[in-house]
Coordinates of C-alpha atoms and ligand atoms in Angstrom, one line a residue:
M724 CA -4.2 -28.5 -28.3
S725 CA -3.0 -25.1 -29.4
S726 CA 0.6 -24.6 -28.5
V727 CA 2.0 -21.4 -30.0
Q728 CA 4.0 -22.4 -33.0
H729 CA 5.3 -19.6 -35.2
A730 CA 6.4 -20.5 -38.7
K731 CA 9.0 -23.2 -38.5
P732 CA 12.1 -22.8 -40.5
G733 CA 11.7 -25.2 -43.4
E734 CA 7.9 -25.0 -43.3
P735 CA 7.1 -21.9 -45.2
L736 CA 3.5 -21.0 -45.0
I737 CA 1.5 -20.0 -48.1
V738 CA -2.0 -18.6 -47.5
V739 CA -4.4 -18.5 -50.5
S740 CA -7.7 -16.7 -50.5
N741 CA -9.9 -15.3 -53.2
R742 CA -9.2 -11.7 -52.2
L743 CA -6.0 -10.1 -50.9
P744 CA -6.3 -7.4 -48.3
Y745 CA -5.2 -4.9 -50.9
N746 CA -5.9 -4.3 -54.6
L747 CA -2.2 -4.3 -55.5
P748 CA -0.6 -1.2 -57.0
S749 CA -0.5 -2.6 -60.5
A750 CA -4.2 -3.5 -60.3
S751 CA -5.5 -0.3 -58.6
G752 CA -3.8 1.7 -61.4
S753 CA -1.7 3.8 -59.1
G754 CA 1.3 3.4 -56.9
T755 CA -0.9 3.1 -53.8
P756 CA -2.6 -0.2 -53.0
R757 CA -6.3 0.1 -52.1
R758 CA -7.5 -1.6 -48.9
N759 CA -10.4 -4.1 -49.1
V760 CA -12.9 -4.3 -46.2
G761 CA -14.0 -7.7 -45.0
G762 CA -13.8 -10.1 -42.1
L763 CA -11.4 -12.6 -43.7
V764 CA -8.7 -10.1 -44.6
N765 CA -8.9 -8.3 -41.2
A766 CA -8.3 -11.6 -39.3
V767 CA -5.8 -13.3 -41.5
E768 CA -3.5 -10.3 -42.0
P769 CA -2.4 -9.9 -38.4
A770 CA -2.0 -13.7 -38.0
L771 CA 0.2 -13.8 -41.1
A772 CA 2.2 -10.7 -40.0
A773 CA 3.0 -12.5 -36.8
R774 CA 4.0 -15.8 -38.4
G775 CA 5.5 -14.7 -41.7
G776 CA 4.6 -16.2 -45.0
L777 CA 3.3 -15.5 -48.5
W778 CA -0.3 -14.7 -49.3
V779 CA -1.6 -15.5 -52.8
G780 CA -4.9 -14.3 -54.1
W781 CA -6.8 -12.2 -56.6
D782 CA -5.2 -8.7 -56.7
G783 CA -8.2 -6.8 -58.1
S784 CA -7.0 -6.8 -61.7
V785 CA -9.5 -7.8 -64.4
L786 CA -8.2 -8.6 -67.9
P787 CA -10.0 -9.2 -71.1
N788 CA -9.0 -12.8 -71.8
L789 CA -6.8 -15.8 -70.9
A790 CA -3.9 -14.7 -73.1
A791 CA -3.7 -11.4 -71.1
V792 CA -3.9 -13.5 -67.8
D793 CA -1.0 -15.7 -69.0
A794 CA 1.1 -12.6 -70.0
S795 CA 0.4 -11.0 -66.7
L796 CA 1.3 -14.1 -64.6
A797 CA 4.6 -14.2 -66.3
G798 CA 5.4 -10.7 -65.0
P799 CA 6.2 -9.5 -61.5
R800 CA 3.2 -9.4 -59.2
R801 CA 4.7 -9.3 -55.7
W802 CA 4.2 -6.6 -53.1
V803 CA 5.2 -6.3 -49.4
S804 CA 2.8 -4.5 -47.0
P805 CA 4.0 -2.1 -44.3
E806 CA 3.3 -4.9 -41.8
G807 CA 5.9 -7.1 -43.7
V808 CA 3.4 -9.5 -45.3
E809 CA 4.4 -10.6 -48.8
F810 CA 1.6 -10.8 -51.4
L811 CA 1.5 -12.4 -54.8
G812 CA -1.4 -11.4 -57.0
A813 CA -3.3 -13.3 -59.7
P814 CA -5.7 -11.6 -62.1
L815 CA -9.2 -12.7 -63.3
T816 CA -10.7 -12.3 -66.7
E817 CA -13.9 -10.3 -67.1
R818 CA -15.9 -13.5 -67.6
E819 CA -14.4 -15.1 -64.5
L820 CA -15.2 -12.0 -62.4
A821 CA -18.8 -12.1 -63.6
R822 CA -19.3 -15.9 -63.6
Y823 CA -16.9 -17.3 -61.0
Y824 CA -17.0 -14.4 -58.4
H825 CA -20.3 -12.6 -58.8
G826 CA -21.9 -15.7 -60.2
F827 CA -21.0 -19.1 -58.6
C828 CA -19.5 -17.6 -55.4
N829 CA -21.9 -14.8 -54.6
A830 CA -25.1 -16.0 -56.3
A831 CA -24.9 -19.8 -55.5
L832 CA -22.5 -20.6 -52.7
W833 CA -23.0 -17.6 -50.5
P834 CA -26.8 -17.9 -50.3
L835 CA -26.6 -21.7 -50.1
F836 CA -24.2 -21.8 -47.2
H837 CA -26.3 -19.2 -45.3
D838 CA -29.5 -21.2 -45.8
F839 CA -31.0 -18.7 -48.2
I840 CA -32.0 -21.4 -50.6
G841 CA -34.6 -19.3 -52.4
K842 CA -31.8 -16.9 -53.6
V843 CA -29.6 -19.7 -55.0
R844 CA -28.8 -19.7 -58.7
Y845 CA -27.1 -22.8 -60.2
L846 CA -25.6 -22.3 -63.7
P847 CA -23.2 -24.9 -65.1
E848 CA -21.1 -22.3 -66.9
E849 CA -20.5 -20.5 -63.6
Y850 CA -19.4 -23.7 -62.0
A851 CA -17.0 -24.4 -64.9
L852 CA -15.3 -21.0 -64.3
Y853 CA -15.2 -21.7 -60.5
E854 CA -13.2 -24.8 -61.3
R855 CA -11.0 -22.9 -63.7
V856 CA -10.1 -20.1 -61.2
N857 CA -9.5 -22.7 -58.5
R858 CA -7.1 -24.4 -60.8
R859 CA -5.2 -21.2 -61.6
M860 CA -4.9 -20.3 -57.9
A861 CA -3.6 -23.8 -57.2
E862 CA -1.1 -23.5 -60.0
V863 CA 0.1 -20.1 -58.8
V864 CA 0.5 -21.5 -55.2
L865 CA 2.3 -24.6 -56.3
A866 CA 4.8 -22.6 -58.3
Q867 CA 5.8 -21.0 -55.0
A868 CA 5.7 -24.1 -52.8
G869 CA 8.5 -26.5 -51.9
P870 CA 8.0 -30.0 -50.5
A871 CA 8.1 -28.6 -46.9
S872 CA 5.6 -25.8 -47.5
R873 CA 2.3 -25.8 -45.8
I874 CA -0.7 -24.4 -47.7
W875 CA -3.6 -22.7 -45.9
V876 CA -6.6 -22.3 -48.2
H877 CA -9.4 -19.9 -47.2
D878 CA -13.1 -19.9 -47.7
F879 CA -15.8 -21.0 -50.0
H880 CA -14.3 -19.4 -53.1
L881 CA -11.5 -21.9 -53.2
M882 CA -13.0 -25.3 -52.1
R883 CA -11.6 -27.2 -55.0
V884 CA -8.0 -26.0 -54.4
P885 CA -7.0 -28.8 -52.0
A886 CA -8.0 -31.5 -54.4
I887 CA -6.4 -29.8 -57.4
L888 CA -3.1 -29.3 -55.4
R889 CA -3.1 -33.1 -54.7
E890 CA -3.8 -33.8 -58.4
L891 CA -0.9 -31.6 -59.4
G892 CA 1.4 -33.6 -57.1
F893 CA 1.6 -31.5 -53.9
R894 CA 2.3 -33.9 -50.9
G895 CA 2.8 -31.3 -48.1
L896 CA 0.2 -30.3 -45.5
I897 CA -2.9 -28.5 -46.6
N898 CA -5.3 -26.7 -44.2
F899 CA -8.6 -25.3 -45.1
F900 CA -10.6 -22.8 -43.2
L901 CA -14.3 -22.0 -43.9
H902 CA -15.2 -18.4 -42.8
I903 CA -19.0 -18.9 -43.3
P904 CA -21.4 -21.5 -41.9
F905 CA -21.5 -25.0 -43.4
P906 CA -25.2 -25.6 -44.1
P907 CA -27.3 -28.6 -43.1
G908 CA -26.9 -31.7 -45.4
E909 CA -30.4 -31.4 -47.0
I910 CA -29.5 -27.9 -48.1
F911 CA -25.9 -28.7 -49.3
R912 CA -27.2 -31.7 -51.2
T913 CA -29.2 -29.5 -53.6
L914 CA -25.9 -28.4 -55.2
P915 CA -25.3 -30.2 -58.5
W916 CA -21.5 -30.1 -57.9
R917 CA -21.7 -31.3 -54.3
D918 CA -19.4 -34.2 -54.9
Q919 CA -16.7 -32.0 -56.4
L920 CA -16.8 -29.5 -53.6
L921 CA -16.8 -32.2 -50.9
S922 CA -13.9 -34.1 -52.5
G923 CA -12.1 -30.7 -52.8
L924 CA -12.4 -30.2 -49.0
L925 CA -11.6 -33.8 -48.1
A926 CA -8.3 -33.6 -49.9
A927 CA -7.1 -31.2 -47.2
D928 CA -5.4 -32.6 -44.0
G929 CA -7.3 -30.2 -41.8
V930 CA -10.7 -28.6 -42.4
A931 CA -11.7 -26.1 -39.8
F932 CA -14.9 -24.2 -38.9
H933 CA -15.9 -21.4 -36.6
H934 CA -18.5 -23.4 -34.8
E935 CA -19.4 -26.9 -33.7
R936 CA -22.7 -26.8 -35.6
Y937 CA -20.9 -26.1 -38.9
R938 CA -18.5 -29.0 -38.3
E939 CA -21.4 -31.3 -37.4
N940 CA -23.2 -30.3 -40.7
F941 CA -20.0 -31.0 -42.6
V942 CA -19.3 -34.4 -41.0
R943 CA -22.9 -35.6 -41.4
T944 CA -23.0 -34.4 -45.0
A945 CA -19.7 -36.0 -45.9
Q946 CA -20.8 -39.3 -44.3
G947 CA -24.0 -39.2 -46.3
L948 CA -22.3 -38.7 -49.6
V949 CA -18.9 -40.4 -49.5
P950 CA -17.9 -43.8 -48.0
L951 CA -16.0 -42.7 -44.9
D952 CA -15.1 -43.9 -41.4
V953 CA -15.6 -41.3 -38.8
V954 CA -12.9 -41.4 -36.1
P955 CA -13.1 -38.9 -33.2
L956 CA -9.7 -38.1 -31.7
G957 CA -9.5 -35.5 -28.9
K958 CA -11.0 -32.3 -30.2
Q959 CA -10.8 -33.5 -33.8
I960 CA -12.9 -35.7 -36.0
G961 CA -11.0 -37.8 -38.5
L962 CA -12.8 -38.6 -41.8
V963 CA -11.0 -41.6 -43.1
G964 CA -11.6 -42.3 -46.8
S965 CA -10.0 -44.2 -49.6
T966 CA -7.5 -41.4 -50.4
G967 CA -6.5 -40.6 -46.8
T968 CA -7.7 -38.8 -43.6
S969 CA -9.0 -35.3 -43.3
W970 CA -9.3 -33.9 -39.8
A971 CA -12.3 -31.7 -39.1
S972 CA -11.9 -29.2 -36.3
V973 CA -13.5 -26.2 -34.7
S974 CA -11.3 -23.1 -34.4
P975 CA -13.3 -19.9 -33.9
I976 CA -11.6 -16.8 -35.3
G977 CA -10.4 -14.0 -33.1
I978 CA -9.5 -10.4 -33.8
D979 CA -6.4 -8.2 -33.5
V980 CA -7.4 -7.2 -29.9
E981 CA -4.3 -5.2 -29.2
D982 CA -4.8 -3.1 -32.3
F983 CA -8.4 -2.2 -31.3
E984 CA -7.3 -1.5 -27.7
R985 CA -4.4 0.7 -28.9
L986 CA -6.7 2.7 -31.2
A987 CA -9.3 3.0 -28.5
G988 CA -6.7 4.5 -26.2
D989 CA -5.3 6.9 -28.8
P990 CA -6.1 10.5 -27.6
A991 CA -7.1 11.6 -31.2
V992 CA -9.6 8.7 -31.4
I993 CA -11.0 9.5 -27.9
A994 CA -11.3 13.2 -28.9
R995 CA -13.1 12.1 -32.1
S996 CA -15.5 9.9 -30.1
R997 CA -16.3 12.8 -27.8
R998 CA -17.1 15.0 -30.8
I999 CA -19.4 12.2 -32.2
R1000 CA -21.2 12.1 -28.8
S1001 CA -21.6 15.9 -28.6
A1002 CA -23.0 16.0 -32.2
H1003 CA -25.8 13.8 -30.9
G1004 CA -26.3 16.0 -27.8
E1005 CA -28.2 14.3 -24.9
R1006 CA -29.6 11.6 -27.2
R1007 CA -28.7 8.0 -26.7
L1008 CA -26.6 6.5 -29.4
L1009 CA -27.3 3.1 -31.1
F1010 CA -24.7 2.0 -33.6
A1011 CA -24.3 -0.7 -36.3
A1012 CA -21.7 -1.4 -39.1
D1013 CA -22.1 -4.1 -41.7
R1014 CA -21.2 -4.9 -45.3
L1015 CA -24.3 -4.5 -47.4
D1016 CA -25.6 -8.0 -47.3
Y1017 CA -29.0 -9.7 -46.9
T1018 CA -27.5 -12.0 -44.3
K1019 CA -26.7 -9.1 -42.0
G1020 CA -30.3 -8.4 -41.2
I1021 CA -30.1 -4.6 -42.0
R1022 CA -33.8 -4.2 -43.0
K1023 CA -35.1 -6.3 -40.1
R1024 CA -33.1 -4.1 -37.7
F1025 CA -34.8 -1.0 -39.1
H1026 CA -38.2 -2.6 -38.4
A1027 CA -37.1 -3.4 -34.8
L1028 CA -36.1 0.3 -34.4
E1029 CA -39.6 1.3 -35.5
R1030 CA -41.1 -1.1 -33.0
L1031 CA -38.8 0.4 -30.3
F1032 CA -40.3 3.9 -30.9
D1033 CA -43.8 2.4 -30.9
L1034 CA -43.2 0.5 -27.6
R1035 CA -41.3 3.4 -26.0
P1036 CA -42.6 6.8 -27.2
D1037 CA -40.4 8.4 -24.5
L1038 CA -37.4 7.5 -26.7
V1039 CA -38.8 9.5 -29.7
G1040 CA -36.4 12.4 -30.2
R1041 CA -34.1 10.9 -27.5
A1042 CA -32.3 8.1 -29.4
D1043 CA -30.3 8.2 -32.7
F1044 CA -29.4 5.2 -34.7
V1045 CA -26.1 5.6 -36.7
T1046 CA -25.9 2.8 -39.2
V1047 CA -22.8 2.3 -41.4
V1048 CA -23.4 0.2 -44.5
V1049 CA -20.2 -0.7 -46.4
P1050 CA -20.8 -1.1 -50.2
S1051 CA -20.4 -4.7 -51.2
R1052 CA -20.9 -6.8 -54.4
H1053 CA -22.7 -4.1 -56.3
Q1054 CA -22.3 -6.0 -59.6
V1055 CA -24.8 -8.6 -58.2
E1056 CA -28.4 -7.6 -58.9
E1057 CA -29.5 -9.1 -55.5
Y1058 CA -27.2 -6.6 -53.8
R1059 CA -28.2 -3.6 -55.9
S1060 CA -31.8 -4.4 -55.1
L1061 CA -31.0 -4.6 -51.4
K1062 CA -29.3 -1.2 -51.6
R1063 CA -32.4 0.3 -53.1
D1064 CA -34.5 -1.3 -50.4
V1065 CA -32.2 0.0 -47.6
D1066 CA -32.2 3.5 -49.1
R1067 CA -36.0 3.4 -49.4
E1068 CA -36.5 2.2 -45.8
V1069 CA -34.2 4.8 -44.4
G1070 CA -36.1 7.5 -46.3
R1071 CA -39.5 6.1 -45.3
I1072 CA -38.6 5.7 -41.6
N1073 CA -37.0 9.2 -41.3
G1074 CA -39.9 10.7 -43.3
E1075 CA -42.6 9.0 -41.2
R1076 CA -40.9 9.3 -37.8
G1077 CA -38.6 12.4 -37.9
E1078 CA -39.5 15.5 -36.0
D1079 CA -38.2 19.1 -35.7
G1080 CA -34.4 18.8 -35.4
W1081 CA -34.5 14.9 -35.1
L1082 CA -34.2 12.0 -37.5
P1083 CA -34.0 8.5 -36.1
I1084 CA -31.6 7.0 -38.6
H1085 CA -28.2 8.5 -39.5
Y1086 CA -27.2 6.4 -42.6
R1087 CA -23.7 6.3 -43.9
Y1088 CA -23.2 4.3 -47.2
R1089 CA -19.4 4.0 -47.2
A1090 CA -16.6 2.4 -45.3
L1091 CA -15.3 4.5 -42.4
D1092 CA -11.6 4.4 -41.9
R1093 CA -10.5 2.1 -39.0
R1094 CA -9.9 5.0 -36.5
E1095 CA -13.3 6.5 -37.3
L1096 CA -14.9 3.1 -36.8
V1097 CA -13.3 2.7 -33.4
A1098 CA -14.4 6.2 -32.5
H1099 CA -18.0 5.2 -33.2
Y1100 CA -17.6 1.9 -31.2
L1101 CA -16.4 4.1 -28.3
A1102 CA -19.2 6.7 -28.6
A1103 CA -22.1 4.2 -28.8
D1104 CA -24.4 3.4 -25.9
V1105 CA -25.5 0.2 -27.6
A1106 CA -24.1 -1.7 -30.6
L1107 CA -26.6 -3.7 -32.7
V1108 CA -25.2 -6.8 -34.3
T1109 CA -28.2 -8.7 -35.6
P1110 CA -27.4 -10.8 -38.6
L1111 CA -29.9 -13.4 -39.9
R1112 CA -27.0 -15.8 -40.3
D1113 CA -23.2 -15.1 -39.9
G1114 CA -20.3 -17.5 -39.8
M1115 CA -18.8 -15.7 -36.8
N1116 CA -19.1 -11.9 -37.0
L1117 CA -16.1 -9.7 -36.1
V1118 CA -17.9 -6.4 -35.5
A1119 CA -19.3 -7.7 -32.2
S1120 CA -15.8 -8.6 -31.0
E1121 CA -14.3 -5.4 -32.3
F1122 CA -16.9 -3.4 -30.4
V1123 CA -16.1 -5.2 -27.2
A1124 CA -12.3 -4.9 -27.7
S1125 CA -12.6 -1.2 -28.3
R1126 CA -14.5 -0.6 -25.1
V1127 CA -11.4 -0.1 -23.0
D1128 CA -13.6 2.2 -20.9
G1129 CA -15.5 -0.9 -19.7
D1130 CA -18.9 0.6 -20.7
G1131 CA -21.4 -0.1 -23.6
A1132 CA -24.0 -2.7 -24.3
L1133 CA -24.3 -5.3 -27.1
V1134 CA -27.4 -6.6 -28.7
L1135 CA -26.4 -9.7 -30.6
S1136 CA -28.1 -12.2 -32.9
E1137 CA -28.2 -15.8 -31.7
F1138 CA -27.5 -16.7 -35.4
A1139 CA -24.0 -15.2 -35.4
G1140 CA -21.3 -17.8 -34.8
V1141 CA -19.8 -15.6 -32.1
S1142 CA -23.1 -15.6 -30.0
D1143 CA -22.1 -18.3 -27.6
R1144 CA -18.7 -16.7 -27.0
L1145 CA -20.2 -13.5 -25.7
P1146 CA -22.3 -14.4 -22.6
G1147 CA -22.6 -10.7 -21.6
A1148 CA -24.5 -9.7 -24.8
M1149 CA -28.3 -9.4 -25.0
L1150 CA -29.0 -12.3 -27.3
V1151 CA -31.9 -11.9 -29.8
N1152 CA -33.7 -13.7 -32.5
P1153 CA -33.3 -11.1 -35.4
Y1154 CA -36.5 -12.3 -37.0
D1155 CA -38.5 -11.4 -33.9
V1156 CA -38.7 -7.6 -34.3
D1157 CA -40.6 -7.2 -31.0
G1158 CA -38.0 -9.2 -29.2
V1159 CA -35.1 -7.1 -30.7
A1160 CA -37.0 -3.9 -29.8
A1161 CA -37.4 -5.1 -26.2
A1162 CA -33.7 -6.0 -26.0
I1163 CA -32.6 -2.6 -27.3
A1164 CA -34.9 -0.9 -24.7
H1165 CA -33.5 -3.1 -22.0
A1166 CA -29.9 -2.3 -23.1
L1167 CA -30.7 1.4 -22.9
D1168 CA -32.4 1.1 -19.5
M1169 CA -29.7 -1.1 -17.9
S1170 CA -28.0 0.2 -14.8
E1171 CA -24.4 1.2 -15.2
S1172 CA -23.2 -1.6 -12.9
E1173 CA -25.1 -4.3 -15.0
R1174 CA -23.7 -2.8 -18.2
R1175 CA -20.1 -2.8 -16.9
G1176 CA -20.5 -6.3 -15.4
R1177 CA -21.7 -7.7 -18.8
M1178 CA -18.9 -5.8 -20.7
A1179 CA -16.2 -7.1 -18.3
Q1180 CA -17.4 -10.7 -19.0
M1181 CA -17.3 -10.1 -22.7
R1182 CA -13.9 -8.5 -22.6
R1183 CA -12.4 -11.5 -20.9
R1184 CA -13.7 -13.7 -23.6
V1185 CA -12.6 -11.5 -26.5
R1186 CA -9.1 -10.9 -25.1
A1187 CA -8.6 -14.7 -24.7
L1188 CA -9.0 -15.3 -28.5
T1189 CA -7.0 -13.3 -30.9
A1190 CA -6.3 -13.5 -34.6
V1191 CA -2.8 -14.9 -33.9
S1192 CA -4.0 -17.6 -31.4
W1193 CA -6.7 -18.6 -33.9
A1194 CA -4.0 -19.1 -36.6
D1195 CA -1.9 -21.1 -34.2
D1196 CA -4.8 -23.3 -33.3
C1197 CA -5.8 -23.9 -36.9
L1198 CA -2.2 -24.7 -38.0
S1199 CA -1.0 -26.7 -35.1
S1200 CA -3.7 -29.2 -34.5
P1201 CA -4.5 -30.7 -38.0
G1202 CA -0.8 -31.1 -38.8
A1203 CA -0.2 -32.9 -35.5
C1204 CA -3.1 -35.2 -36.0
A1205 CA -2.2 -35.8 -39.7
E1206 CA 1.3 -36.7 -38.6
G1207 CA 0.0 -38.9 -35.8
A1208 CA -2.3 -40.7 -38.2
A1209 CA 0.3 -41.3 -40.8
Ligands
GDG2104 C1 -16.8 -13.2 -43.2 C2 -17.9 -14.0 -42.5 C3 -16.7 -14.0 -40.4 C4 -17.3 -3.0 -41.1 N1 -17.6 -1.7 -41.4 C5 -16.4 -1.0 -41.6 C6 -15.4 -1.9 -41.5 N2 -15.9 -3.1 -41.3 C7 -15.1 -4.3 -41.1 C8 -15.2 -4.8 -39.6 C9 -15.0 -6.3 -39.7 C10 -15.4 -6.6 -41.2 O1 -15.6 -5.4 -41.8 C11 -16.6 -7.4 -41.2 O2 -16.4 -8.7 -40.7 P1 -17.6 -9.6 -40.3 O3 -17.0 -10.8 -39.6 O4 -18.6 -8.9 -39.5 O5 -18.3 -10.1 -41.7 P2 -17.8 -10.6 -43.2 O6 -17.1 -9.5 -44.0 O7 -19.1 -11.1 -43.8 O8 -16.8 -11.8 -42.9 C12 -18.0 -13.7 -41.0 C13 -15.5 -13.4 -41.1 O9 -15.5 -13.7 -42.5 C14 -14.2 -13.8 -40.5 O10 -14.1 -15.2 -40.6 O11 -16.7 -13.5 -39.0 O12 -19.0 -14.4 -40.4 O13 -19.2 -13.7 -43.2 O14 -13.6 -6.6 -39.5 O15 -14.3 -4.1 -38.9 N3 -14.1 -1.6 -41.7 C15 -13.8 -0.3 -42.0 N4 -14.8 0.7 -42.1 C16 -16.1 0.3 -41.9 O16 -17.0 1.2 -42.0 N5 -12.6 0.1 -42.2

């Protein structure tokens, strides 16, 4: 279905997401934009750099009230990145930041969509501000759009945007991509505003997901809540309702493979990876990097590490676990409490297990820069990617893309969307700490030829799916189908 289609003249692309890849210069308070870490921005940016287009989103600025927001929207808020992507920033008020972003997005939708129903908090005032921010983003986008524009809306923060765009009179193509899982119907149905969110998504011409399971959940849920005809057509499923057809598709995201390969071949990065290795002497190196999030399975992984040392006392003093935890959502109490738990667990395990000159866990609570991250990917014997639930997970693919040396093993959760794309990984159930410990031991014991064979298999798959091919797939198919159905 995916034929490569770069931005057609006359079809300008406008991307809209909650967060831009940078806090723009005006918002960061200096002339230098500050880079944000996250899977969405890392994948969409190279895709947009290749196609051309405008990216609208929150620029990191937080203002005291709506009057200040209006004044700010009247002023210049554009910025062009070194890669040639044009950004247009919109501010949030303090209340919106607290109730829309930290509240409804991160304390209701995020746990709900990752099946952590016990952590979900539903507050009407938070939903009201979700609706308000979605309306502002739709208005900012619409002011930039012409009749031939195509609008590509991203992720759970902006699920109302397609319907609001239609309500405001936009008739061009709208695509939506969900970067996280879509939960099973019985979980989604607990949401008091389920009809609003569903009608928000169904107003798009194309709604795309990382995985067949998420699309299945979406289609079944929509069928259960809205009168719809379900019409499969090729790789797509048409949801035909009273207001039109929305095409549900599966387009797993890829990464900027070339960039990781280029960095991994850079002599300075290689030299740095050798220094990392020599800092750990003869010890084997296990590596993980995640945003601080309860979905990423950080604590369970520590328990698996303890089990590893119980099961394999020969590894005591002979294996180091370097774990990078990128600060995230620290305004949300759940995340502050997770941070305290992670700190405590690292302290406890190092305190209980450490010996003269050896600590099992090397904990970094900060974002490494991209070159440093790749140097770690290259230095590791085994990467541990063990989320409890993850829409896709880019770290696994980045590790594989960086292993231009053809070596290295990957222990991967079966609950990451990427798991069935990486057949050479050691798949684990992250809740089964004994199983994870056994998989790590196996990864460490693997012969070089088995390791290289598995890595070669994974590299073929990772190289076949890039950020640019993902964007082409998302943007070519739903449009074609929508036109075909019209
Ligand atoms: C959401 C979905 C989906 C990590 N440590 C450092 C660092 N990172 C970067 C990685 C990677 C990104 O953060 C994390 O991406 P993930 O995909 O793993 O996770 P989320 O942020 O939760 O992303 C996810 C994704 O959207 C895309 O659709 O795959 O399932 O949850 O790119 O490189 N970056 C830097 N230093 C670090 O220490 N610079």
